[in-house]
Coordinates of C-alpha atoms (C1' of nucleotides) in Angstrom, one line a residue:
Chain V
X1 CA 1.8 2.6 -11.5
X2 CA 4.7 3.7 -9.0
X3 CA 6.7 1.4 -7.5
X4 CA 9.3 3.6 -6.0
X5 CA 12.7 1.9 -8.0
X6 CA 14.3 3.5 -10.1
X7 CA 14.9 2.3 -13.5
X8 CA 17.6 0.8 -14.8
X9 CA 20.3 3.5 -15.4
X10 CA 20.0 5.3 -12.5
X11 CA 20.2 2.2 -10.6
X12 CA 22.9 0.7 -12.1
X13 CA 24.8 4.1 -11.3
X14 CA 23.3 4.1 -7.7
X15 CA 24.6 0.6 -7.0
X16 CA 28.5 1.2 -8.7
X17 CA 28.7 4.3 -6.2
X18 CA 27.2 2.3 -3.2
X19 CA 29.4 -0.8 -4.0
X20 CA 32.6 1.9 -3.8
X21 CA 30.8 2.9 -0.2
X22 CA 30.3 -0.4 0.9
X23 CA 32.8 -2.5 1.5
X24 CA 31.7 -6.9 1.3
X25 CA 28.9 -5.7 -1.3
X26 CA 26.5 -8.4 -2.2
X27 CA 26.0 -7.9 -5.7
X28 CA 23.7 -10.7 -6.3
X29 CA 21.2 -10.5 -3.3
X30 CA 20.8 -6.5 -3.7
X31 CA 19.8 -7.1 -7.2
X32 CA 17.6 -9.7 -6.1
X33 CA 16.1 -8.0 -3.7
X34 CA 15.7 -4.9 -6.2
X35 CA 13.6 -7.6 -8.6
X36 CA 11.5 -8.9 -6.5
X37 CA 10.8 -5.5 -4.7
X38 CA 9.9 -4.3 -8.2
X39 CA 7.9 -8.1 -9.2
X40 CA 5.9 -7.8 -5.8
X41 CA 4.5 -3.9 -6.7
X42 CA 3.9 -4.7 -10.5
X43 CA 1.5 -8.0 -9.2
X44 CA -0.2 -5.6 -6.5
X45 CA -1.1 -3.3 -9.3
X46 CA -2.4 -5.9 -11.4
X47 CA -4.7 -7.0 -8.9
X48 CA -5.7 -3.1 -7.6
X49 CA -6.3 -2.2 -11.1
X50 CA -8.3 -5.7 -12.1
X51 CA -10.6 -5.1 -8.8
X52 CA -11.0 -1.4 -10.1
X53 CA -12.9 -2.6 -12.7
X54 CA -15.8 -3.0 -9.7
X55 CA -14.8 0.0 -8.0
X56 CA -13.4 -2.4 -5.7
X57 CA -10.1 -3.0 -3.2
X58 CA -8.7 -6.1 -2.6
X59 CA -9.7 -5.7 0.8
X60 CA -13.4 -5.1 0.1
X61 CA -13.5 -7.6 -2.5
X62 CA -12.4 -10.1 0.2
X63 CA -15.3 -9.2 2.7
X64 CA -17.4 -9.8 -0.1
X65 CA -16.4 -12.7 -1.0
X66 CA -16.3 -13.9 2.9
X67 CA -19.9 -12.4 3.5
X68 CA -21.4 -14.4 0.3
X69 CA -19.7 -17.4 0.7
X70 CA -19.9 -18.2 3.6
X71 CA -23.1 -16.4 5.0
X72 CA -23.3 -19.4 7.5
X73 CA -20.5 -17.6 9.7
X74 CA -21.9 -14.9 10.9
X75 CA -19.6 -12.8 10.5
X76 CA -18.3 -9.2 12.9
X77 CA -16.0 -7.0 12.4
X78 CA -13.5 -8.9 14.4
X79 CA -13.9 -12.2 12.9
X80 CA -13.8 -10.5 9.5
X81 CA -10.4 -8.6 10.4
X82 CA -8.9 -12.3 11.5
X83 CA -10.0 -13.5 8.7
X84 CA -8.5 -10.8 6.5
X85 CA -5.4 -10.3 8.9
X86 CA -5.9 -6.7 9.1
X87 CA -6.9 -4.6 11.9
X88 CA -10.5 -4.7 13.2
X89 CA -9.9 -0.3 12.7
X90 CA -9.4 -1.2 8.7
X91 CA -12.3 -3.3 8.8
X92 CA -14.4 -0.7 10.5
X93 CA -13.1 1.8 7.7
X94 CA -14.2 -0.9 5.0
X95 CA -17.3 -1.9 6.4
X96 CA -18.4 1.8 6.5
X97 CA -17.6 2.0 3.1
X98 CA -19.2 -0.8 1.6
X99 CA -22.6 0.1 3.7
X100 CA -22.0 3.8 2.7
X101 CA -22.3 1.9 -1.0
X102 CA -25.1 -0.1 -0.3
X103 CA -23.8 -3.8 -0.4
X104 CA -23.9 -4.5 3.4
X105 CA -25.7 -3.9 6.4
X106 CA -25.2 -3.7 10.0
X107 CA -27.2 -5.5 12.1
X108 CA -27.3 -5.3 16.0
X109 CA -26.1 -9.3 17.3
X110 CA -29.1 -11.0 18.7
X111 CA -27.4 -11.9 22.4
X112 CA -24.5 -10.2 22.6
X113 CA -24.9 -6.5 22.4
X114 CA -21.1 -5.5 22.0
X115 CA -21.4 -7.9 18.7
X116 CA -22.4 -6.3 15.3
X117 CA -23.8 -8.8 12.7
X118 CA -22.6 -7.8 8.7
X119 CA -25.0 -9.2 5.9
X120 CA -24.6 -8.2 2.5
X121 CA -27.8 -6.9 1.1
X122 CA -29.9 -7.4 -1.3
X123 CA -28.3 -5.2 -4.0
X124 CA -24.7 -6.1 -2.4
X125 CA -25.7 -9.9 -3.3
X126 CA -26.7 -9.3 -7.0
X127 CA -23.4 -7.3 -7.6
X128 CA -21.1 -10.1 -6.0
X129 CA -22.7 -12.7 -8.1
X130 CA -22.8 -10.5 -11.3
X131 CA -18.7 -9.7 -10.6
X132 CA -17.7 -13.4 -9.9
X133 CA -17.5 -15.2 -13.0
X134 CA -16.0 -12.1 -14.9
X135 CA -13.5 -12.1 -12.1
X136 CA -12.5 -15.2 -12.1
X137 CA -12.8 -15.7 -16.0
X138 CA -9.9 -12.1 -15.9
X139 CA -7.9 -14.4 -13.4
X140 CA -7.7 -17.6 -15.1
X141 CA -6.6 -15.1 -18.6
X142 CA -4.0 -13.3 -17.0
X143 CA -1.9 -17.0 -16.0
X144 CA -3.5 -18.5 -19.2
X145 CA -0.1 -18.1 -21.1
X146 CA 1.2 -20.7 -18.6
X147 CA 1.0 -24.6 -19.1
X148 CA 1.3 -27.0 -15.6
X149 CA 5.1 -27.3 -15.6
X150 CA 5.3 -23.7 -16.2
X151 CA 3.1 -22.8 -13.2
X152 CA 5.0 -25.5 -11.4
X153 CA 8.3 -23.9 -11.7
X154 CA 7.1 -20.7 -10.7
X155 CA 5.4 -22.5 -7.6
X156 CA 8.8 -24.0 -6.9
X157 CA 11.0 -20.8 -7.2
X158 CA 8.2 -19.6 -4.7
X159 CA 8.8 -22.3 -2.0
X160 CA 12.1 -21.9 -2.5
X161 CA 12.1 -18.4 -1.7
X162 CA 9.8 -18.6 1.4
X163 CA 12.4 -21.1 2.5
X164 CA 15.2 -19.3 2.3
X165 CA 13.9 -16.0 3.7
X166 CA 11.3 -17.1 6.6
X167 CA 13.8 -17.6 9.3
X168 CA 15.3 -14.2 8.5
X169 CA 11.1 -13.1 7.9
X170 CA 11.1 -13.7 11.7
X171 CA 13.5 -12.5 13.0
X172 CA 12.9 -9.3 11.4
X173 CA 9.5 -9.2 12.4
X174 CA 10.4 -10.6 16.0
Chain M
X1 CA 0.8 -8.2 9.1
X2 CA -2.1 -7.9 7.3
X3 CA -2.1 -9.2 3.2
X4 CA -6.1 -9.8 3.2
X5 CA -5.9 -13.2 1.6
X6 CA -7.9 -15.8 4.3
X7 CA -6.2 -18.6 5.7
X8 CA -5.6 -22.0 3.8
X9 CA -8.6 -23.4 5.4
X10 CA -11.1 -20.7 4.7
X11 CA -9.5 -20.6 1.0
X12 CA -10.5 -24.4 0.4
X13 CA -13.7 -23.6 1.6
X14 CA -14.2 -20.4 -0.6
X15 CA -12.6 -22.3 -3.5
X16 CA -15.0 -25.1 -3.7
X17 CA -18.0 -23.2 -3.5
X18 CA -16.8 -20.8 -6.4
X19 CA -15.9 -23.8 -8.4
X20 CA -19.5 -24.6 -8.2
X21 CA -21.2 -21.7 -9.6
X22 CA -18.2 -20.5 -12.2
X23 CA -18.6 -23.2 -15.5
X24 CA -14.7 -23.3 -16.5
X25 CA -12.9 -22.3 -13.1
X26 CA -9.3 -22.8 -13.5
X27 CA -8.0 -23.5 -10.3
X28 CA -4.8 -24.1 -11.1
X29 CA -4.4 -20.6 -12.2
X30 CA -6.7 -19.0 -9.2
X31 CA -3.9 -20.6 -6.6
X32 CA -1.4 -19.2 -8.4
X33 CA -2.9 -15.9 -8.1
X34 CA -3.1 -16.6 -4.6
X35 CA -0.1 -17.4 -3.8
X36 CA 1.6 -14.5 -6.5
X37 CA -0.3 -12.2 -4.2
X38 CA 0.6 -13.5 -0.7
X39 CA 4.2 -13.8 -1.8
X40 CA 4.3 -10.1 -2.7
X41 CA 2.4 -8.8 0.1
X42 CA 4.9 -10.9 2.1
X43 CA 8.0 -9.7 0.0
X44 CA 6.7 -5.8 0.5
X45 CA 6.1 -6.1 4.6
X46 CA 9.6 -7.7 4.6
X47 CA 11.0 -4.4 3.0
X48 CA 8.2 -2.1 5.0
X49 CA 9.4 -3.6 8.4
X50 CA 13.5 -3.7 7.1
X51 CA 13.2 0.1 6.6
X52 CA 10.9 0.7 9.3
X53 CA 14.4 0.4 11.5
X54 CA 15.3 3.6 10.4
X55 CA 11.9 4.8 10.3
X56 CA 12.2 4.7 7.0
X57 CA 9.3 3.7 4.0
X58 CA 10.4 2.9 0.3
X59 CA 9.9 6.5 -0.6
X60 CA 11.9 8.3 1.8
X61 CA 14.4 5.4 1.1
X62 CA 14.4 5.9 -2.5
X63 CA 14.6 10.0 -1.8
X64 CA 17.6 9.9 0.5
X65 CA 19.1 7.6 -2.0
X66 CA 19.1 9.4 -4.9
X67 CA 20.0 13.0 -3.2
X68 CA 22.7 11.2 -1.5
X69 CA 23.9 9.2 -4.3
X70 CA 23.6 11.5 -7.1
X71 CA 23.9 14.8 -6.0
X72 CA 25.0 16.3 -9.5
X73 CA 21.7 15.9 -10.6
X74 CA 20.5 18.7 -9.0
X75 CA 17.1 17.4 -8.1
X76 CA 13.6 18.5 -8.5
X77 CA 10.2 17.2 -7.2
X78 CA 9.5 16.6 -10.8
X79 CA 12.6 15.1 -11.5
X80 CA 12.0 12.6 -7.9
X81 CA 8.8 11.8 -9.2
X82 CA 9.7 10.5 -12.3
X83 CA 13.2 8.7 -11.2
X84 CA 10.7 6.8 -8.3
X85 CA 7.5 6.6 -10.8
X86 CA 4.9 8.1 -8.4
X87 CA 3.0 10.9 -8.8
X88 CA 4.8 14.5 -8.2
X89 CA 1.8 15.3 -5.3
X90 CA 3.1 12.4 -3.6
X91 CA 6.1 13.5 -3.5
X92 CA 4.8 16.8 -2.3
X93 CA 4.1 15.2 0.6
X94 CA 7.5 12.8 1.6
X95 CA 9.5 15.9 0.5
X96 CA 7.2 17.6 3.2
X97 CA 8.0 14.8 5.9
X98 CA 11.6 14.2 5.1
X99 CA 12.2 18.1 5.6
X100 CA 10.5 18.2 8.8
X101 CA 12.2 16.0 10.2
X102 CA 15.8 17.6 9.1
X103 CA 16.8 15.2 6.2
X104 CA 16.5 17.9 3.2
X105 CA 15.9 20.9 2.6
X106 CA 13.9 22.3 -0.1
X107 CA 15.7 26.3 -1.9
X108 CA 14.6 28.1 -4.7
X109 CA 16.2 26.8 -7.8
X110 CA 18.7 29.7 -9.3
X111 CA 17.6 30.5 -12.7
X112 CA 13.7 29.1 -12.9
X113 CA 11.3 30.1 -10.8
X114 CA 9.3 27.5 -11.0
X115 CA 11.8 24.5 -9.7
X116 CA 12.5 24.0 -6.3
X117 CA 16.2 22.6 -5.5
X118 CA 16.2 19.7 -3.1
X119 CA 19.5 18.7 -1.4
X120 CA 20.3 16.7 1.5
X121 CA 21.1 18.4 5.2
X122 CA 24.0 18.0 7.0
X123 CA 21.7 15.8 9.4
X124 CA 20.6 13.9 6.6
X125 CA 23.9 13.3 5.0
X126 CA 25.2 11.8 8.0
X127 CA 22.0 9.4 8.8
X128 CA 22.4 7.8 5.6
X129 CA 26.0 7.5 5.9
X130 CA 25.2 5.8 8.6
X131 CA 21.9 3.8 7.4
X132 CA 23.7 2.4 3.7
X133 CA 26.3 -0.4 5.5
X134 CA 23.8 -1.6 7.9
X135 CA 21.0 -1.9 5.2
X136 CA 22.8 -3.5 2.5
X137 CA 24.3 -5.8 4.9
X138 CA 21.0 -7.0 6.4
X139 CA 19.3 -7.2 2.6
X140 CA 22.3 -9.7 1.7
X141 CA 21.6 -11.7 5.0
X142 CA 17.8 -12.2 4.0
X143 CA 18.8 -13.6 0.8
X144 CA 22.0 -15.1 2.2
X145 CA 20.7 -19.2 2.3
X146 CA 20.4 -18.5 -1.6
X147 CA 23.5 -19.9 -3.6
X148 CA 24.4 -18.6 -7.2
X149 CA 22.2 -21.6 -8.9
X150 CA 19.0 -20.8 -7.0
X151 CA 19.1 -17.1 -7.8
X152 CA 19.1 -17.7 -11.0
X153 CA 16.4 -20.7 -10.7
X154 CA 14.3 -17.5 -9.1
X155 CA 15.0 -14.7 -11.3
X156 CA 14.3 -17.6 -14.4
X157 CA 11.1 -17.7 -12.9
X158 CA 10.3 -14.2 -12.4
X159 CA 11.0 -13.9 -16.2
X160 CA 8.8 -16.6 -17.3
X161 CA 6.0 -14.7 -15.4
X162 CA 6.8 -11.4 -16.3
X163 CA 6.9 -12.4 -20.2
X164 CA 3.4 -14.4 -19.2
X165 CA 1.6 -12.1 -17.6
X166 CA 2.8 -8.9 -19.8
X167 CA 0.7 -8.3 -22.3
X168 CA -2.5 -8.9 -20.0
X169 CA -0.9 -6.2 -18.1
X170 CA -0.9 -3.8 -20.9
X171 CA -4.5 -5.0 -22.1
X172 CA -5.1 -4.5 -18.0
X173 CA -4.1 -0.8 -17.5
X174 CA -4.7 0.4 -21.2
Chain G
dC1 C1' -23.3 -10.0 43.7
dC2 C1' -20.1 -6.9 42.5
dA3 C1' -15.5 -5.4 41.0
dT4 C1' -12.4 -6.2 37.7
dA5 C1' -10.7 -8.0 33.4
dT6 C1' -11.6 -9.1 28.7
dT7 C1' -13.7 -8.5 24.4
dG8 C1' -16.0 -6.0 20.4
dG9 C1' -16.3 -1.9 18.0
dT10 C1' -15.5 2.9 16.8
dT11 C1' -12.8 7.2 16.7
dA12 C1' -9.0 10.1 15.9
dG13 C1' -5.0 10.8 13.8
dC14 C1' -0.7 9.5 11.0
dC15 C1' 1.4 7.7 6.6
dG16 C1' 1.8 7.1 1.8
dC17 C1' -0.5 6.5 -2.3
dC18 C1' -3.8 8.5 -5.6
dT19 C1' -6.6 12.2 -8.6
dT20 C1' -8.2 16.7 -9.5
dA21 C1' -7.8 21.4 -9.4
dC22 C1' -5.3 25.4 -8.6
dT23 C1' -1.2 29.1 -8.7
dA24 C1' 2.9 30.8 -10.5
dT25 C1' 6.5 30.9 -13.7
dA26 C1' 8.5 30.2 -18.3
dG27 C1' 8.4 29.6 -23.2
dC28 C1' 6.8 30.5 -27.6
dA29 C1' 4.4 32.4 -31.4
dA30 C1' 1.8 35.9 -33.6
Chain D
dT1 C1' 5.0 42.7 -26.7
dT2 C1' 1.4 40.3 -25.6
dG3 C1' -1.1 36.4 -24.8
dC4 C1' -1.7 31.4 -24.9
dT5 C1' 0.3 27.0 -23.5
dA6 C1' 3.1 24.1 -21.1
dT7 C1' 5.6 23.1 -16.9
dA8 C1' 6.6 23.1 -11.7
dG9 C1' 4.8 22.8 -7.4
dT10 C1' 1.2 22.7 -3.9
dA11 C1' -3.5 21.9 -1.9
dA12 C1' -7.5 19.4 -1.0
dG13 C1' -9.7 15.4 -0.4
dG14 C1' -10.3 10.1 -0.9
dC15 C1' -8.7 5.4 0.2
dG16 C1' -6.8 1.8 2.8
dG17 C1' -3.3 0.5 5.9
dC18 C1' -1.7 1.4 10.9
dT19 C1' -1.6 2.5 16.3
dA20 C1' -3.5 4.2 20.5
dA21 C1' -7.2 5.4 23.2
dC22 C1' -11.7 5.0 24.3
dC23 C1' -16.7 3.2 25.5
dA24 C1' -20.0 -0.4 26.1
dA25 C1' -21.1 -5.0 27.1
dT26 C1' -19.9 -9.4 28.6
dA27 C1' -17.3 -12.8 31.5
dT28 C1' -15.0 -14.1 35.5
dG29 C1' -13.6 -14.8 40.1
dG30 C1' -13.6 -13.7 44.8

DNA sequence: CCATATTGGTTAGCCGCCTTACTATAGCAA
DNA sequence: TTGCTATAGTAAGGCGGCTAACCAATATGG
């Protein structure tokens, strides 16, 4: 629910004092910024609150999902976390949880002992497949106001924004 | 770093299997989910790493903001947690942080017992002072490459979705 | 073959978010 | 006035991110 902006009053006050304060005060971008700030919480919370539905996370939904779809991979902790792009720590944090629940198991690696082998389980496999179809049924709902060219101008706006801001991305990061 | 969505690769892979054992999966709209997600993750580690300069997060940011901006509103934990939509215990605990390290300091509120009057230090009044050109300056950079036309082209599109999406989020949280 | 470096995984501890439960003060109504 | 209710704030504890530090096991190279 919180997304840490404040609504529009107070920010319309906020940004008439800090455009006194601030001399070559970009009107357009800080709004921007301000809407997409506000855009990017409001989708988050749409997907945390869909995935609460299982008592899930995003980010044990996604081991999930790795772990029954692609059981061929065997997959660690480490390959998980670059899978995931989070921190093999956060993946040790999930994993406990999601064994602590009962819908995976560590396994010792059979020739290479620093290596932990993750398996769903039995009752971990029934619950994925029971979840999947609703979840992707929610999914496909939530867009289904949207025809192709709709969905295609979003995409664009998208692309257009990644553009613009990835050199700038970088350099932040750096 | 970390946004827990899998790489294109391992996404084409999970895709194609799902589509197999979900009847009616709408791909278009499970890519756009995708990518919604990706961009906002992306769009809120821009703004984490941006205020993480200051050692800053969006809720100190938003607290310093408002004390500083608006000091005739006499503010309150309550009052913070309802201007920055989180809940008032979590702003128990940046009011905690924020004071230790100097930026505000938390009085008894003449006249109700209950309140707690929160005003910025002198230490804290002169970081932001020094903080607000530099930030506003580098949030009009990132979105600099953007003319007038392609703002609106994205903020168009952030409608579209937002009228889209809106009612599933109301059916969503309920 | 052994010493060192690298890799895999966990632990500990911090942050910011949440919920739930508690205390203290204020307000109101009988 | 007294006693219930509503409000303000904090505390405790969970989750999921992170970093830094650590141990165990493997790889590597001299």
């Amino acid at each position: 629910m919180g997304n840490l902006i404040p609504d529009e009053s107070i920010r319309r006050t906020l940004l008439s004092r800090l455009s006194e304060q601030v001399p070559d005060f970009d009107f357009a971008a800080v709004q921007l910024s301000a809407q997409l700030l506000m855009f990017s919480q409001q989708t988050i919370h749409l997907f945390e609150n869909h995935f609460a539905r299982w008592g899930l996370s995003q980010g044990r939904f996604a081991i999930l999902m790795l772990l029954y779809n692609l059981p061929e991979n065997d997959w660690t902790p480490v390959k998980l976390a670059e899978s995931t792009h989070v921190t093999k720590a956060t993946v040790t944090g999930l994993v406990n949880n999601l064994s602590r629940d009962g819908y995976i198991t560590r396994r010792q690696h059979p020739g290479d002992g620093r290596k932990i082998s993750l398996r769903l389980s039995e009752s971990g496999e029934q619950f994925v497949q029971g979840m999947i179809p609703q979840h992707f049924e929610r999914i496909s709902q939530i867009y289904s106001n949207l025809d192709g060219q709709q969905i295609k101008q979003i995409c664009d706006a998208l692309a257009l924004l990644q553009r613009a801001v990835t050199p700038d991305v970088a350099r932040e990061i750096e």
